[in-house]
Coordinates of C-alpha atoms in Angstrom, one line a residue:
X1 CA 15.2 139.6 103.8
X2 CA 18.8 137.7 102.9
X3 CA 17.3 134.4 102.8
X4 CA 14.4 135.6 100.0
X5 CA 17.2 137.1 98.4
X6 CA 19.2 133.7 98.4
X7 CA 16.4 131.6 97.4
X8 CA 16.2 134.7 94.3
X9 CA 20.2 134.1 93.2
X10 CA 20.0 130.2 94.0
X11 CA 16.6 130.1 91.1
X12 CA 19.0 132.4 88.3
X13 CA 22.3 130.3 89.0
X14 CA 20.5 127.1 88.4
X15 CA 19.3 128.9 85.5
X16 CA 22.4 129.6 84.4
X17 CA 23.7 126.6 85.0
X18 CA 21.2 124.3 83.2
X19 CA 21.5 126.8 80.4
X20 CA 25.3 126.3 80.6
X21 CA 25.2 122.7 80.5
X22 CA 23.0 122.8 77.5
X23 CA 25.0 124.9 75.4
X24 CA 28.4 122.3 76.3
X25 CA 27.4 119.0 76.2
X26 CA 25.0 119.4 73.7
X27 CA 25.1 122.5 71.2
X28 CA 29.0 123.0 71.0
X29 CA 30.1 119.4 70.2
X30 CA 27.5 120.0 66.8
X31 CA 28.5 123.2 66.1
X32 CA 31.4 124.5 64.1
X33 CA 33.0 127.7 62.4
X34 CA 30.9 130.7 63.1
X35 CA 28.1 128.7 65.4
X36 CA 30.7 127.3 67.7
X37 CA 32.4 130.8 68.2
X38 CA 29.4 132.1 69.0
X39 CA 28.5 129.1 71.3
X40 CA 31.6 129.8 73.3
X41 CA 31.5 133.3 73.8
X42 CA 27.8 132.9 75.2
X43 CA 29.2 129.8 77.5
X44 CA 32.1 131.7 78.7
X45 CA 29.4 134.8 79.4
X46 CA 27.5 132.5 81.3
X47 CA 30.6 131.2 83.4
X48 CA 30.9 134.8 84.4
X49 CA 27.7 135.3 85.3
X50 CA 27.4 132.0 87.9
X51 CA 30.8 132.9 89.2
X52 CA 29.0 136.4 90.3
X53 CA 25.8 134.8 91.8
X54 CA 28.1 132.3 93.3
X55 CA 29.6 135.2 95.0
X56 CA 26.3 137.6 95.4
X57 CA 25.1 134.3 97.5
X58 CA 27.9 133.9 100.0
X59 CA 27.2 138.0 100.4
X60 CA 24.0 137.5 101.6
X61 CA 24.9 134.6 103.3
X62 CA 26.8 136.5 105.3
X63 CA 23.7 138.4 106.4
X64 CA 21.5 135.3 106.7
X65 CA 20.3 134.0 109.9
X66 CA 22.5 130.9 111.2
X67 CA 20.4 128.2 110.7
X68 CA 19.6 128.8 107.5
X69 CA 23.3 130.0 106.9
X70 CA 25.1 126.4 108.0
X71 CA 22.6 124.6 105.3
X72 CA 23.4 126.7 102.5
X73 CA 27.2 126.5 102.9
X74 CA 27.5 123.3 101.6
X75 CA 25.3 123.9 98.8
X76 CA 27.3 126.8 97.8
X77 CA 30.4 124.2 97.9
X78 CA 28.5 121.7 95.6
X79 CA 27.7 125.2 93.3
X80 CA 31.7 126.4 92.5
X81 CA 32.6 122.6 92.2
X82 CA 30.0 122.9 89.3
X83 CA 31.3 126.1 87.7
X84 CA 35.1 124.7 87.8
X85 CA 34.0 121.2 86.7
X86 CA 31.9 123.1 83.7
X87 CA 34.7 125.4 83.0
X88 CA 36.8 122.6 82.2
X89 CA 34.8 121.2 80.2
X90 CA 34.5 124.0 78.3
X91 CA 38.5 124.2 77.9
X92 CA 38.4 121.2 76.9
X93 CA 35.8 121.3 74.2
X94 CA 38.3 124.2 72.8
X95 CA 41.6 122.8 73.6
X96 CA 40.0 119.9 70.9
X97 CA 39.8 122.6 68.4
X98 CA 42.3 122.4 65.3
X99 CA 44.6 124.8 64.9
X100 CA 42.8 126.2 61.9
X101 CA 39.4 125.9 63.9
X102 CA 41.2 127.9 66.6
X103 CA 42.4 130.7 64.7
X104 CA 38.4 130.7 62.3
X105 CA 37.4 130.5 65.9
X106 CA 38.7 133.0 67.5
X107 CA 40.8 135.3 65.2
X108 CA 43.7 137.6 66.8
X109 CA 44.3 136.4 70.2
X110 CA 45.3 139.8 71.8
X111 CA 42.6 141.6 70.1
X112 CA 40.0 139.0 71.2
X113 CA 41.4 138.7 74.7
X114 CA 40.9 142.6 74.9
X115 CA 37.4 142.5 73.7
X116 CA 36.5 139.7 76.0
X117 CA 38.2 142.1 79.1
X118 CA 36.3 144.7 78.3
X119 CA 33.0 142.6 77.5
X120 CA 33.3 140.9 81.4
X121 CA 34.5 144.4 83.1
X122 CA 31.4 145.7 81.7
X123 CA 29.1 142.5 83.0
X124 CA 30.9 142.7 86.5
X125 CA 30.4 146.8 86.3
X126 CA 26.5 145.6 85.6
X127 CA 26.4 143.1 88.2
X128 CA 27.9 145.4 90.8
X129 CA 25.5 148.6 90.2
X130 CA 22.4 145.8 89.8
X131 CA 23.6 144.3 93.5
X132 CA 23.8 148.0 94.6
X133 CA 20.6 148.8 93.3
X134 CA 19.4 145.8 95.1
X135 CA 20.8 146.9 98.8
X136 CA 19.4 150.2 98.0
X137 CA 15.9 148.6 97.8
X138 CA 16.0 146.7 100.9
X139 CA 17.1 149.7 102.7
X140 CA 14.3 151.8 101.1
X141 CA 12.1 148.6 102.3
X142 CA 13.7 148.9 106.0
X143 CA 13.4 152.4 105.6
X144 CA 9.1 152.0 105.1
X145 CA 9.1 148.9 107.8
X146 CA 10.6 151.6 110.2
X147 CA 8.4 153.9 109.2
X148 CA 5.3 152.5 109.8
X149 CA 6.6 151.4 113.1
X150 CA 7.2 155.1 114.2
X151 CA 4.0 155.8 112.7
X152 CA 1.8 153.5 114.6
X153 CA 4.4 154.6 117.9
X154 CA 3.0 158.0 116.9
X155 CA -0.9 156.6 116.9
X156 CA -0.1 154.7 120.1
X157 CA 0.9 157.5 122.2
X158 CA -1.7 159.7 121.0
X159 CA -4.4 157.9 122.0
X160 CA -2.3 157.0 125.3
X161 CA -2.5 161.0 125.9
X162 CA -5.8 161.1 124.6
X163 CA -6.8 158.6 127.4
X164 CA -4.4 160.6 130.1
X165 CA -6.1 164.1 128.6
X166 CA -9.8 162.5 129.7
X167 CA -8.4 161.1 133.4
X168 CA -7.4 164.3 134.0
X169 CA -10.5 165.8 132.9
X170 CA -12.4 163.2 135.2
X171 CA -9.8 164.1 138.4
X172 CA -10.4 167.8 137.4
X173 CA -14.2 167.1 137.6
X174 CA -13.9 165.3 140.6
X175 CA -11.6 168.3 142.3
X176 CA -14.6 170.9 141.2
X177 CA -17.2 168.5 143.0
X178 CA -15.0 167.9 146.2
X179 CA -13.9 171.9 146.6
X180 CA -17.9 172.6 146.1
X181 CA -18.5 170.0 149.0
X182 CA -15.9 171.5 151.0
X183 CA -17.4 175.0 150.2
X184 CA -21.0 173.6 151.7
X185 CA -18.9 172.2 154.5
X186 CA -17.4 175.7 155.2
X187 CA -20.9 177.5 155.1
X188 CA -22.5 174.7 157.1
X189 CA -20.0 174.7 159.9
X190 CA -20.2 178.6 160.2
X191 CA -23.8 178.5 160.5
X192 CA -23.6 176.1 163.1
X193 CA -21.0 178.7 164.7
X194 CA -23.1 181.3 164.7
X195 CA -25.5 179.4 166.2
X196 CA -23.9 178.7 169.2
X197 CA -22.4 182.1 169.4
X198 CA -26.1 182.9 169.5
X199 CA -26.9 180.4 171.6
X200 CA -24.4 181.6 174.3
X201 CA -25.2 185.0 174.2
X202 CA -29.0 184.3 174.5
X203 CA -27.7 182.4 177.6
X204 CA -25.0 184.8 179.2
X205 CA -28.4 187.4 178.9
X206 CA -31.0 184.3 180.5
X207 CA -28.2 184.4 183.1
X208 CA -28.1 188.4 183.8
X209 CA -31.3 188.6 183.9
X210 CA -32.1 185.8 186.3
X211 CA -29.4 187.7 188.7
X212 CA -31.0 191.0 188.2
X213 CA -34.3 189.6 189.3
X214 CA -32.8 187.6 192.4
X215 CA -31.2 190.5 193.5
X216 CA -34.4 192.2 193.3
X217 CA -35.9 189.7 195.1
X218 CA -33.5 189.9 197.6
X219 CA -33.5 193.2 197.9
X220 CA -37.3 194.0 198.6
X221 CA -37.2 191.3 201.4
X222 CA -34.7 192.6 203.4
X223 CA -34.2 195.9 202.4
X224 CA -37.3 197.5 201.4
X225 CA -38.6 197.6 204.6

């Protein structure tokens, strides 16, 4: 995010600056009276407006990732060597000026020096609330990045306990089939008990009777007689 921004600034301070350069080295020195006052008023707007990028840039510099922020550093140098080399020129081109063409130029010092206060407050004001507005939208953008995130955490773990939901409904399933195996088990088991419950019974009455009859037996031979 700081280095799109970056590469945004850089592309309107070389604006500025070729704009800048125009209006000094080849407007002003044709220009006179009204032209030329005009001409430096827009140049010295201009100045104002580079110094500001120069120092929106090395504020999202500050952000940018390291790489990125060791190769713009010395750009940045070669940018304010720029602005103070153009701002001299521009003192110069009015420190040329005639005392008359000074005075046409500029009329009442104070009241012009007020005037271009207030003019660059206002333009720094500006800059400020249009560099805030700025951070606002990347944090609106981080805000939507992070949404979507929790959103598709959201989707994630819903189908995770959708696909949890349907194991357990498969181990349920599998629970109901093994208690009813168990349950056949059971019944099978006492069947087979009650079988040989039966089975002994028939055998302790096999075993009675078989004693009741030898004892019969034994009885009519050697008693009966």
């Amino acid at each position: 995010m700081s280095s799109h921004k970056l590469e945004e600034l850089e592309d309107d301070f070389n604006l500025l600056r070729n704009t800048l350069n125009h209006k000094i080295n080849e407007k002003l020195p044709n220009a006179s009276g009204e032209e030329r006052k005009k001409l430096c008023r827009e140049a010295e707007n201009l100045l104002e407006d580079a110094a500001l990028h120069i120092q929106s840039m090395e504020t999202e510099l500050k952000k940018a990732p390291a790489v990125y922020r060791n190769q713009m550093m010395s750009r940045l140098r070669g940018y304010r060597r720029d602005i103070d080399q153009t701002s001299r020129q521009l003192r110069e081109a009015k420190s040329n000026f005639g005392s008359s063409d000074r005075t046409n130029l500029f009329g009442d010092s104070s009241e012009t020096d007020r005037w271009e206060s207030e003019e660059r407050r206002q333009r720094a004001h500006l800059m400020q609330g249009t560099h805030a507005l700025s951070r606002a939208s990347d944090g609106i953008r981080r805000a939507q990045v992070i949404s979507a995130e929790t959103d598709q955490i959201g989707v994630d773990i819903i189908d995770e306990l959708g696909n949890q939901r349907e194991s357990l409904m498969r181990t349920k399933d599998r629970l109901h089939e093994t208690d009813e195996g168990l349950s056949k088990s059971r019944r099978i088991l006492r069947k087979m008990a009650m079988g040989i419950i039966t089975n002994k019974v028939i055998l302790v009455i096999l075993i009675v009777l078989e004693v009741a009859i030898l004892g019969g037996l034994v009885y009519y031979k050697w008693f009966s007689k």
